[in-house]
Amino acid sequence: MSTIAAIATAQAAAGLGTIKISGEEALLIADRVFSCVGDKTLRNAKGYTAYYGKVHDGDTPIDDAVALVFRAPKSYTGEDVVELSCHGGLFVLQRALRAVFNAGAVPAEGGEFTKRAFLNGKMDLSEAEAVMSLISASGEDARAATLNALDGALSREIAECRDELAKTAAFLAAWVDYPDDEIPELTDEQMGATIGDVKNRLQKLLSGFDAGQAILEGIDTAIIGRPNVGKSTLLNALSGRERAIVTSVAGTTRDVLEETVRVGNVTLRLADTAGIRYDTDDEIEKIGVTKARERFDRAGLVFMVLDAEQELTGDDEALLELCKSRNSIVIVNKTDKEKNLSLDRVKEIVGHNYIVEISAKNNIGLDLLSETVEAVVGTAGFDPSAPLITTERQRSCVVKAVENLAEALGGITIGITPDAINVCLDCAVENLCVLTGEKATETIVNEVFKNFCVGK
Ligand code: GDP
Ligand code: MG
């Protein structure tokens, strides 16, 4: 396999930047571009050692640097690895990387370091996926959860489930194949209990998926409502700055304004939209209204804002009606004023109880809004130390395994043969092995690493 290299740090001006080289010739290639002080060579260096010296391309000096040496298999990729820490200037790093290529390394593809780690057995597929989530993690829970996945929490849970099933399958097979031997019979009850237990564990993983996604990926959130109810004021209050223009003139917000904010333990990508009123003659406002509808349609969460001082209008009722079948929170704003709005009527139309009374202008009620967001998206009480499935790919493997187990349980109830039950169990085990990558096809593996950035 070729020796690969890439810049492993962010492509921006910084104090330090690192070039990572991995492969059989990593130390040789590094020696060609790096001169240690005191005539030492990296070729002879032990793992986990650091050397100070100069990076050069032939006779052209490039930068002072520190070389870190990792010896196979004790490195991220499981291969020999050298990390050259240079000064962070983009030009300097790129120049140093070119020197490394001139010395014999080839450019690493996106995710190739992590892919090699997977191929060398340093991590399984779900852990590799956690690496990617960790890179883009925002917020403490997201960081803790992905680190936990990287640490193998999900892999261990899946392995335990798989082993339980494999044990049962092996027992069943032995019992069928050697009826004369004195293998004690596995009763339907015992078998059903084991399979049911594993199925529950897998279903628990599935039920944590949406909350995990919300925490890892954030949620597109549309703020909708009639003009002048306080949508832009709410966006400003949540973002802690004057992001949107607020006036008492209805129709002030025309375009869609976006702002990413932390609300409770989730990241919301808020979109403040033009107030939705259908009888406007203003051409620009009309476009804004259309855009607001688009945002609403693809939002994962909707903040439907009402004005406490005013009675419900036809427009309000139409919007509440739309929120019925959606992840939505009704926000009753301007509670500092006289209240003329009927909450009972709101509840009746929207059909749920996620109604929060606030005053956006006075920053009142925002804590309750945070709690309600966590309740609606299911992240309240999110436990970052529990095993978590973090990708659609993992989810679909678990869904299939659960279906296999449901089939096995159904089979036991109607008394199908042990062979037939074993076929279901084998399928479930197989699906769990695809999840961890033990049985993943090359296509799946490539798909996993396709979205990685270069240098990881
Ligand atoms: P939008 O059209 O829905 O974006 O509404 P704006 O955020 O532009 O606010 C419209 C008007 O309502 C402005 O004059 C705000 O100052 C006012 N407003 C917003 N929130 C509150 C509130 O909590 N209490 C009171 N009294 N006025 C508010
Ligand atoms: Mg506005």
Short mmCIF file of C-alpha atoms and ligand atoms in Angstrom, two decimals:
data_model
loop_
_atom_site.label_atom_id
_atom_site.label_comp_id
_atom_site.label_asym_id
_atom_site.label_seq_id
_atom_site.Cartn_x
_atom_site.Cartn_y
_atom_site.Cartn_z
CA MET A 1 0.00 0.00 0.00
CA SER A 2 1.24 3.47 -0.83
CA THR A 3 2.40 5.98 1.75
CA ILE A 4 -0.10 8.81 2.00
CA ALA A 5 0.15 12.39 3.24
CA ALA A 6 -2.16 15.32 3.86
CA ILE A 7 -2.53 18.45 5.92
CA ALA A 8 -4.42 17.28 9.00
CA THR A 9 -5.29 20.64 10.52
CA ALA A 10 -7.79 23.27 9.41
CA GLN A 11 -7.03 25.12 6.19
CA ALA A 12 -6.72 28.49 7.83
CA ALA A 13 -4.02 30.75 9.20
CA ALA A 14 -3.08 29.41 12.64
CA GLY A 15 -0.19 29.12 15.07
CA LEU A 16 0.60 25.54 14.14
CA GLY A 17 -0.37 23.19 11.34
CA THR A 18 0.29 19.49 10.97
CA ILE A 19 1.13 17.29 8.02
CA LYS A 20 0.39 13.64 8.57
CA ILE A 21 2.30 10.92 6.69
CA SER A 22 1.23 7.27 6.99
CA GLY A 23 2.48 4.05 5.42
CA GLU A 24 5.42 1.71 5.16
CA GLU A 25 7.72 4.44 3.89
CA ALA A 26 6.54 7.20 6.21
CA LEU A 27 9.82 7.38 8.13
CA LEU A 28 12.00 7.19 5.00
CA ILE A 29 10.00 9.89 3.25
CA ALA A 30 10.03 12.10 6.34
CA ASP A 31 13.82 11.76 6.53
CA ARG A 32 14.04 13.09 2.97
CA VAL A 33 12.28 16.34 3.87
CA PHE A 34 13.17 16.74 7.53
CA SER A 35 16.61 17.19 9.11
CA CYS A 36 16.71 16.63 12.85
CA VAL A 37 19.13 18.73 14.83
CA GLY A 38 22.16 16.69 15.84
CA ASP A 39 22.23 14.31 12.85
CA LYS A 40 19.57 11.93 14.10
CA THR A 41 17.27 10.17 11.63
CA LEU A 42 13.60 9.33 12.00
CA ARG A 43 14.29 5.92 10.42
CA ASN A 44 15.97 4.88 13.64
CA ALA A 45 13.54 6.65 15.94
CA LYS A 46 11.38 4.80 18.43
CA GLY A 47 7.61 5.20 18.50
CA TYR A 48 6.12 8.06 20.54
CA THR A 49 9.21 10.26 20.20
CA ALA A 50 9.53 13.85 19.05
CA TYR A 51 12.35 15.57 17.15
CA TYR A 52 13.06 19.19 16.44
CA GLY A 53 14.51 20.14 13.05
CA LYS A 54 13.98 21.75 9.67
CA VAL A 55 11.69 20.92 6.77
CA HIS A 56 13.19 21.44 3.32
CA ASP A 57 12.47 20.59 -0.29
CA GLY A 58 15.82 19.48 -1.66
CA ASP A 59 18.08 22.43 -0.87
CA THR A 60 15.23 24.86 -0.30
CA PRO A 61 14.54 25.40 3.41
CA ILE A 62 10.84 25.72 4.24
CA ASP A 63 10.21 25.87 7.99
CA ASP A 64 11.26 24.82 11.46
CA ALA A 65 9.19 21.90 12.63
CA VAL A 66 8.70 19.16 15.18
CA ALA A 67 8.39 15.58 13.94
CA LEU A 68 6.36 13.10 15.96
CA VAL A 69 7.04 9.44 15.25
CA PHE A 70 4.53 6.61 15.72
CA ARG A 71 5.56 3.04 14.96
CA ALA A 72 3.18 0.42 13.55
CA PRO A 73 0.93 -0.87 14.92
CA LYS A 74 0.77 1.74 17.67
CA SER A 75 -0.56 4.64 15.64
CA TYR A 76 -3.93 5.97 14.51
CA THR A 77 -3.79 4.08 11.20
CA GLY A 78 -1.91 1.08 12.53
CA GLU A 79 0.93 1.94 10.10
CA ASP A 80 4.16 3.89 10.61
CA VAL A 81 3.12 7.52 10.98
CA VAL A 82 5.06 10.78 11.09
CA GLU A 83 3.37 14.04 12.00
CA LEU A 84 5.24 17.18 11.03
CA SER A 85 4.08 20.20 13.03
CA CYS A 86 5.02 23.34 11.14
CA HIS A 87 4.10 26.95 11.63
CA GLY A 88 0.53 27.33 10.64
CA GLY A 89 0.71 29.66 7.64
CA LEU A 90 -1.25 28.11 4.80
CA PHE A 91 1.46 28.76 2.27
CA VAL A 92 4.15 27.21 4.46
CA LEU A 93 2.08 24.09 5.09
CA GLN A 94 1.21 23.63 1.45
CA ARG A 95 4.82 24.13 0.47
CA ALA A 96 5.91 21.52 3.05
CA LEU A 97 3.25 19.11 1.82
CA ARG A 98 4.52 19.49 -1.73
CA ALA A 99 8.00 18.60 -0.47
CA VAL A 100 6.56 15.44 1.12
CA PHE A 101 4.92 14.51 -2.20
CA ASN A 102 8.18 15.18 -4.05
CA ALA A 103 9.83 12.80 -1.60
CA GLY A 104 7.53 9.95 -2.57
CA ALA A 105 4.22 10.18 -0.69
CA VAL A 106 0.89 10.33 -2.53
CA PRO A 107 -2.01 12.62 -1.60
CA ALA A 108 -4.40 11.02 0.89
CA GLU A 109 -8.04 10.81 -0.15
CA GLY A 110 -10.82 12.04 2.14
CA GLY A 111 -11.04 9.73 5.14
CA GLU A 112 -8.13 7.56 3.99
CA PHE A 113 -6.27 7.67 7.33
CA THR A 114 -9.41 6.53 9.15
CA LYS A 115 -10.16 3.95 6.45
CA ARG A 116 -6.70 2.46 6.97
CA ALA A 117 -7.34 2.43 10.70
CA PHE A 118 -10.52 0.43 9.99
CA LEU A 119 -8.77 -1.95 7.55
CA ASN A 120 -5.98 -2.51 10.08
CA GLY A 121 -8.48 -3.38 12.79
CA LYS A 122 -7.84 -0.26 14.89
CA MET A 123 -11.56 0.57 14.93
CA ASP A 124 -14.79 -0.78 13.54
CA LEU A 125 -17.08 0.99 11.09
CA SER A 126 -19.33 2.55 13.71
CA GLU A 127 -16.29 3.98 15.46
CA ALA A 128 -15.02 5.37 12.17
CA GLU A 129 -18.38 7.07 11.70
CA ALA A 130 -18.03 8.52 15.18
CA VAL A 131 -14.73 10.12 14.12
CA MET A 132 -16.60 12.05 11.49
CA SER A 133 -19.36 13.11 13.88
CA LEU A 134 -16.77 14.22 16.40
CA ILE A 135 -15.11 16.51 13.86
CA SER A 136 -18.35 18.35 13.30
CA ALA A 137 -19.70 18.06 16.85
CA SER A 138 -21.13 21.23 18.29
CA GLY A 139 -22.03 21.37 21.95
CA GLU A 140 -20.99 19.38 24.98
CA ASP A 141 -23.50 16.53 24.63
CA ALA A 142 -22.59 16.01 20.99
CA ARG A 143 -18.91 15.90 21.84
CA ALA A 144 -19.42 13.52 24.76
CA ALA A 145 -21.71 11.23 22.76
CA THR A 146 -19.40 10.92 19.77
CA LEU A 147 -16.37 10.42 21.95
CA ASN A 148 -18.28 7.67 23.67
CA ALA A 149 -19.06 6.08 20.30
CA LEU A 150 -15.43 6.39 19.30
CA ASP A 151 -14.58 4.67 22.53
CA GLY A 152 -16.66 1.73 21.34
CA ALA A 153 -19.85 2.05 23.42
CA LEU A 154 -22.06 1.20 20.46
CA SER A 155 -19.69 -1.48 19.21
CA ARG A 156 -19.77 -3.20 22.60
CA GLU A 157 -23.55 -3.07 22.81
CA ILE A 158 -23.89 -4.51 19.30
CA ALA A 159 -21.27 -7.18 20.02
CA GLU A 160 -23.14 -8.30 23.14
CA CYS A 161 -26.43 -8.53 21.26
CA ARG A 162 -24.80 -10.41 18.43
CA ASP A 163 -23.10 -12.87 20.81
CA GLU A 164 -26.36 -13.57 22.63
CA LEU A 165 -28.05 -14.38 19.32
CA ALA A 166 -25.13 -16.41 18.03
CA LYS A 167 -25.12 -18.46 21.24
CA THR A 168 -28.82 -19.23 20.90
CA ALA A 169 -28.39 -20.07 17.21
CA ALA A 170 -25.46 -22.39 17.94
CA PHE A 171 -27.41 -24.13 20.66
CA LEU A 172 -30.41 -24.61 18.39
CA ALA A 173 -28.22 -25.93 15.59
CA ALA A 174 -26.50 -28.41 17.90
CA TRP A 175 -29.81 -29.59 19.22
CA VAL A 176 -31.16 -30.14 15.70
CA ASP A 177 -27.99 -31.78 14.34
CA TYR A 178 -27.29 -34.07 17.29
CA PRO A 179 -30.66 -35.12 18.60
CA ASP A 180 -29.15 -38.23 20.21
CA ASP A 181 -26.60 -36.35 22.28
CA GLU A 182 -27.72 -35.18 25.62
CA ILE A 183 -28.09 -31.54 24.81
CA PRO A 184 -30.77 -30.18 27.09
CA GLU A 185 -33.71 -28.79 25.20
CA LEU A 186 -33.98 -25.05 24.95
CA THR A 187 -37.57 -24.29 25.82
CA ASP A 188 -39.58 -21.89 23.70
CA GLU A 189 -39.87 -19.67 26.75
CA GLN A 190 -36.11 -19.46 27.27
CA MET A 191 -35.48 -18.85 23.60
CA GLY A 192 -38.25 -16.26 23.39
CA ALA A 193 -36.90 -14.49 26.47
CA THR A 194 -33.37 -14.23 25.08
CA ILE A 195 -34.49 -13.08 21.65
CA GLY A 196 -37.01 -10.68 23.16
CA ASP A 197 -34.34 -9.22 25.41
CA VAL A 198 -31.98 -8.57 22.51
CA LYS A 199 -34.82 -7.14 20.47
CA ASN A 200 -35.60 -4.71 23.31
CA ARG A 201 -32.00 -3.60 23.51
CA LEU A 202 -31.94 -2.93 19.78
CA GLN A 203 -35.23 -1.08 19.94
CA LYS A 204 -33.86 1.09 22.70
CA LEU A 205 -31.03 2.04 20.35
CA LEU A 206 -33.56 2.93 17.66
CA SER A 207 -35.60 5.08 19.99
CA GLY A 208 -32.49 7.09 20.89
CA PHE A 209 -31.72 7.77 17.24
CA ASP A 210 -33.85 10.88 16.69
CA ALA A 211 -32.61 12.53 19.87
CA GLY A 212 -29.03 11.66 18.90
CA GLN A 213 -29.52 13.13 15.44
CA ALA A 214 -30.97 16.30 16.93
CA ILE A 215 -27.95 16.65 19.19
CA LEU A 216 -25.35 15.73 16.59
CA GLU A 217 -26.80 17.39 13.54
CA GLY A 218 -28.94 20.21 14.93
CA ILE A 219 -32.44 20.97 13.69
CA ASP A 220 -33.78 23.24 10.97
CA THR A 221 -36.30 25.40 12.78
CA ALA A 222 -38.75 27.79 11.14
CA ILE A 223 -40.19 30.71 13.07
CA ILE A 224 -43.58 31.44 11.59
CA GLY A 225 -46.55 33.60 12.45
CA ARG A 226 -48.45 36.67 11.36
CA PRO A 227 -46.59 39.96 10.85
CA ASN A 228 -45.76 41.87 14.02
CA VAL A 229 -46.25 39.07 16.57
CA GLY A 230 -42.54 39.24 17.52
CA LYS A 231 -40.77 36.61 15.39
CA SER A 232 -37.72 38.74 14.75
CA THR A 233 -37.59 39.82 18.38
CA LEU A 234 -37.57 36.14 19.35
CA LEU A 235 -34.71 35.39 16.94
CA ASN A 236 -32.75 38.26 18.43
CA ALA A 237 -33.50 37.16 22.00
CA LEU A 238 -32.36 33.59 21.31
CA SER A 239 -29.23 34.61 19.45
CA GLY A 240 -28.34 37.26 21.98
CA ARG A 241 -27.77 39.95 19.38
CA GLU A 242 -29.68 42.27 17.12
CA ARG A 243 -29.67 39.99 14.14
CA ALA A 244 -33.02 40.93 12.64
CA ILE A 245 -34.56 44.32 12.15
CA VAL A 246 -37.46 44.82 14.53
CA THR A 247 -40.06 47.52 13.93
CA SER A 248 -43.71 47.98 14.67
CA VAL A 249 -44.35 48.13 10.92
CA ALA A 250 -45.96 44.90 9.76
CA GLY A 251 -44.04 43.29 6.90
CA THR A 252 -40.57 44.46 7.99
CA THR A 253 -38.91 41.07 7.54
CA ARG A 254 -39.07 40.08 3.91
CA ASP A 255 -36.22 37.70 3.31
CA VAL A 256 -35.42 34.63 5.39
CA LEU A 257 -32.83 35.36 8.07
CA GLU A 258 -30.83 32.51 9.52
CA GLU A 259 -29.06 32.17 12.81
CA THR A 260 -27.62 29.15 14.57
CA VAL A 261 -28.34 29.11 18.29
CA ARG A 262 -28.05 26.69 21.20
CA VAL A 263 -31.38 26.11 22.89
CA GLY A 264 -31.15 23.70 25.79
CA ASN A 265 -28.94 20.84 24.65
CA VAL A 266 -29.69 21.21 20.94
CA THR A 267 -28.44 23.36 18.12
CA LEU A 268 -31.22 25.05 16.19
CA ARG A 269 -30.72 26.56 12.77
CA LEU A 270 -33.37 29.22 13.15
CA ALA A 271 -34.99 30.77 10.13
CA ASP A 272 -36.89 33.99 10.80
CA THR A 273 -39.39 34.36 8.04
CA ALA A 274 -41.59 37.08 6.70
CA GLY A 275 -44.87 37.16 8.57
CA ILE A 276 -47.38 35.05 6.75
CA ARG A 277 -50.39 37.06 5.58
CA TYR A 278 -52.11 36.15 2.42
CA ASP A 279 -53.73 39.45 1.53
CA THR A 280 -50.63 41.56 0.93
CA ASP A 281 -50.20 43.54 -2.32
CA ASP A 282 -46.51 44.22 -1.76
CA GLU A 283 -44.58 42.19 -4.38
CA ILE A 284 -41.48 41.78 -2.21
CA GLU A 285 -43.52 40.73 0.78
CA LYS A 286 -45.31 38.14 -1.36
CA ILE A 287 -41.98 36.52 -2.26
CA GLY A 288 -41.08 36.54 1.43
CA VAL A 289 -44.31 34.75 2.22
CA THR A 290 -43.59 32.07 -0.38
CA LYS A 291 -40.12 31.58 1.06
CA ALA A 292 -41.59 31.34 4.55
CA ARG A 293 -43.82 28.50 3.35
CA GLU A 294 -40.83 26.67 1.88
CA ARG A 295 -38.94 26.96 5.16
CA PHE A 296 -41.94 25.74 7.05
CA ASP A 297 -42.31 22.73 4.76
CA ARG A 298 -38.80 21.45 5.31
CA ALA A 299 -38.31 22.43 8.96
CA GLY A 300 -37.72 19.72 11.56
CA LEU A 301 -39.21 21.98 14.20
CA VAL A 302 -41.63 24.90 13.97
CA PHE A 303 -41.94 27.86 16.32
CA MET A 304 -45.44 29.19 15.73
CA VAL A 305 -45.61 32.66 17.28
CA LEU A 306 -48.83 34.34 18.47
CA ASP A 307 -49.52 37.73 20.03
CA ALA A 308 -51.05 37.37 23.50
CA GLU A 309 -52.69 40.76 23.25
CA GLN A 310 -54.73 39.86 20.20
CA GLU A 311 -57.51 37.41 19.66
CA LEU A 312 -56.87 34.62 17.17
CA THR A 313 -57.32 35.65 13.56
CA GLY A 314 -58.15 33.50 10.56
CA ASP A 315 -54.47 33.55 9.52
CA ASP A 316 -53.45 32.35 13.01
CA GLU A 317 -55.94 29.51 12.87
CA ALA A 318 -54.77 28.46 9.41
CA LEU A 319 -51.15 28.34 10.61
CA LEU A 320 -52.04 26.46 13.81
CA GLU A 321 -53.87 23.96 11.66
CA LEU A 322 -50.67 23.44 9.61
CA CYS A 323 -48.67 22.88 12.81
CA LYS A 324 -50.91 20.05 13.94
CA SER A 325 -49.02 17.26 12.23
CA ARG A 326 -45.59 18.75 12.82
CA ASN A 327 -42.96 18.94 15.56
CA SER A 328 -44.15 22.31 16.72
CA ILE A 329 -44.19 24.65 19.68
CA VAL A 330 -46.74 27.42 19.96
CA ILE A 331 -45.10 30.51 21.39
CA VAL A 332 -47.46 33.02 22.90
CA ASN A 333 -45.49 36.26 22.90
CA LYS A 334 -46.05 39.69 24.48
CA THR A 335 -47.38 38.25 27.74
CA ASP A 336 -46.27 41.50 29.37
CA LYS A 337 -49.34 43.05 27.78
CA GLU A 338 -53.02 42.59 28.41
CA LYS A 339 -54.06 39.07 27.46
CA ASN A 340 -56.87 38.61 24.98
CA LEU A 341 -55.83 35.34 23.42
CA SER A 342 -57.68 32.15 24.32
CA LEU A 343 -55.14 29.42 25.10
CA ASP A 344 -57.88 26.80 25.19
CA ARG A 345 -58.83 27.59 21.63
CA VAL A 346 -55.14 27.39 20.59
CA LYS A 347 -54.80 24.00 22.26
CA GLU A 348 -57.94 22.78 20.60
CA ILE A 349 -56.76 23.66 17.09
CA VAL A 350 -53.12 22.62 17.33
CA GLY A 351 -53.97 19.46 19.23
CA HIS A 352 -50.97 19.37 21.56
CA ASN A 353 -49.79 20.96 24.75
CA TYR A 354 -46.47 22.42 23.73
CA ILE A 355 -47.49 26.01 24.33
CA VAL A 356 -45.05 28.43 25.92
CA GLU A 357 -45.85 31.92 27.13
CA ILE A 358 -43.01 34.39 26.75
CA SER A 359 -42.09 38.00 26.33
CA ALA A 360 -39.33 38.00 23.72
CA LYS A 361 -38.73 41.70 24.17
CA ASN A 362 -38.10 41.27 27.91
CA ASN A 363 -36.32 37.88 27.73
CA ILE A 364 -39.01 36.25 29.84
CA GLY A 365 -39.94 32.59 29.45
CA LEU A 366 -36.93 31.56 27.37
CA ASP A 367 -35.85 28.91 29.89
CA LEU A 368 -39.24 27.27 29.65
CA LEU A 369 -38.89 27.42 25.86
CA SER A 370 -35.55 25.57 26.13
CA GLU A 371 -37.12 22.83 28.22
CA THR A 372 -40.02 22.54 25.81
CA VAL A 373 -37.67 22.25 22.84
CA GLU A 374 -35.86 19.38 24.58
CA ALA A 375 -39.17 17.70 25.33
CA VAL A 376 -40.49 18.01 21.76
CA VAL A 377 -37.34 16.80 20.02
CA GLY A 378 -36.81 14.10 22.65
CA THR A 379 -33.43 15.22 23.93
CA ALA A 380 -34.53 15.93 27.51
CA GLY A 381 -32.53 13.59 29.71
CA PHE A 382 -30.23 12.66 26.83
CA ASP A 383 -27.50 10.45 28.22
CA PRO A 384 -24.29 10.96 26.23
CA SER A 385 -22.71 7.92 27.88
CA ALA A 386 -25.36 5.50 26.57
CA PRO A 387 -24.65 3.66 23.31
CA LEU A 388 -25.94 5.68 20.38
CA ILE A 389 -26.50 4.97 16.71
CA THR A 390 -25.26 8.00 14.86
CA THR A 391 -25.92 7.39 11.16
CA GLU A 392 -28.78 6.32 8.87
CA ARG A 393 -26.61 3.41 7.78
CA GLN A 394 -26.33 2.09 11.33
CA ARG A 395 -30.02 2.68 11.90
CA SER A 396 -31.06 0.65 8.87
CA CYS A 397 -28.89 -2.29 10.03
CA VAL A 398 -30.58 -2.25 13.45
CA VAL A 399 -34.05 -1.94 11.89
CA LYS A 400 -33.39 -5.02 9.76
CA ALA A 401 -32.06 -6.99 12.74
CA VAL A 402 -35.17 -6.09 14.77
CA GLU A 403 -37.37 -7.30 11.90
CA ASN A 404 -35.46 -10.60 11.80
CA LEU A 405 -35.98 -11.04 15.53
CA ALA A 406 -39.68 -10.18 15.32
CA GLU A 407 -39.97 -12.86 12.67
CA ALA A 408 -38.15 -15.37 14.91
CA LEU A 409 -40.44 -14.54 17.85
CA GLY A 410 -43.52 -14.85 15.64
CA GLY A 411 -42.20 -18.20 14.45
CA ILE A 412 -41.77 -19.49 17.98
CA THR A 413 -45.36 -18.57 18.80
CA ILE A 414 -46.77 -20.50 15.87
CA GLY A 415 -44.33 -23.38 16.37
CA ILE A 416 -42.13 -23.30 13.26
CA THR A 417 -39.08 -25.58 13.14
CA PRO A 418 -35.84 -24.67 14.93
CA ASP A 419 -34.11 -24.50 11.50
CA ALA A 420 -36.45 -21.76 10.39
CA ILE A 421 -35.87 -19.84 13.61
CA ASN A 422 -32.16 -20.20 13.08
CA VAL A 423 -32.40 -18.65 9.64
CA CYS A 424 -33.93 -15.54 11.24
CA LEU A 425 -31.27 -15.42 13.95
CA ASP A 426 -28.49 -15.78 11.37
CA CYS A 427 -29.94 -12.88 9.39
CA ALA A 428 -30.05 -10.73 12.51
CA VAL A 429 -26.44 -11.57 13.37
CA GLU A 430 -25.44 -10.81 9.79
CA ASN A 431 -27.12 -7.39 9.89
CA LEU A 432 -25.35 -6.52 13.12
CA CYS A 433 -22.05 -7.56 11.56
CA VAL A 434 -22.72 -5.22 8.64
CA LEU A 435 -23.19 -2.43 11.18
CA THR A 436 -19.78 -2.95 12.78
CA GLY A 437 -18.15 -3.60 9.42
CA GLU A 438 -17.22 -7.25 10.02
CA LYS A 439 -19.45 -8.15 7.09
CA ALA A 440 -19.64 -4.85 5.25
CA THR A 441 -19.13 -4.92 1.49
CA GLU A 442 -16.52 -2.74 -0.15
CA THR A 443 -19.31 -0.50 -1.44
CA ILE A 444 -20.58 0.12 2.08
CA VAL A 445 -17.10 0.80 3.39
CA ASN A 446 -16.40 3.26 0.58
CA GLU A 447 -19.72 4.95 1.20
CA VAL A 448 -18.84 5.46 4.86
CA PHE A 449 -15.53 7.14 4.09
CA LYS A 450 -16.72 9.11 1.09
CA ASN A 451 -17.88 12.08 3.15
CA PHE A 452 -14.80 12.41 5.31
CA CYS A 453 -12.51 15.37 4.96
CA VAL A 454 -8.97 14.98 3.67
CA GLY A 455 -6.46 14.63 6.49
CA LYS A 456 -8.67 12.46 8.71
P1 GDP B 1 -42.28 40.18 13.51
O1 GDP B 1 -42.96 40.94 12.44
O2 GDP B 1 -43.11 38.99 13.90
O3 GDP B 1 -40.88 39.83 13.17
O4 GDP B 1 -42.28 41.12 14.80
P2 GDP B 1 -41.10 42.01 15.39
O5 GDP B 1 -40.13 41.14 16.09
O6 GDP B 1 -40.58 42.89 14.32
O7 GDP B 1 -41.88 42.82 16.51
C1 GDP B 1 -43.02 43.61 16.19
C2 GDP B 1 -43.26 44.59 17.34
O8 GDP B 1 -43.61 43.90 18.54
C3 GDP B 1 -42.04 45.41 17.69
O9 GDP B 1 -42.44 46.74 17.95
C4 GDP B 1 -41.52 44.75 18.95
O10 GDP B 1 -40.79 45.62 19.77
C5 GDP B 1 -42.79 44.30 19.60
N1 GDP B 1 -42.57 43.17 20.52
C6 GDP B 1 -41.90 42.02 20.28
N2 GDP B 1 -41.90 41.21 21.38
C7 GDP B 1 -42.58 41.88 22.33
C8 GDP B 1 -42.91 41.55 23.69
O11 GDP B 1 -42.57 40.52 24.26
N3 GDP B 1 -43.65 42.50 24.37
C9 GDP B 1 -44.03 43.66 23.80
N4 GDP B 1 -44.74 44.50 24.54
N5 GDP B 1 -43.71 43.99 22.53
C10 GDP B 1 -43.01 43.12 21.79
MG MG B 2 -39.84 40.14 11.47
#
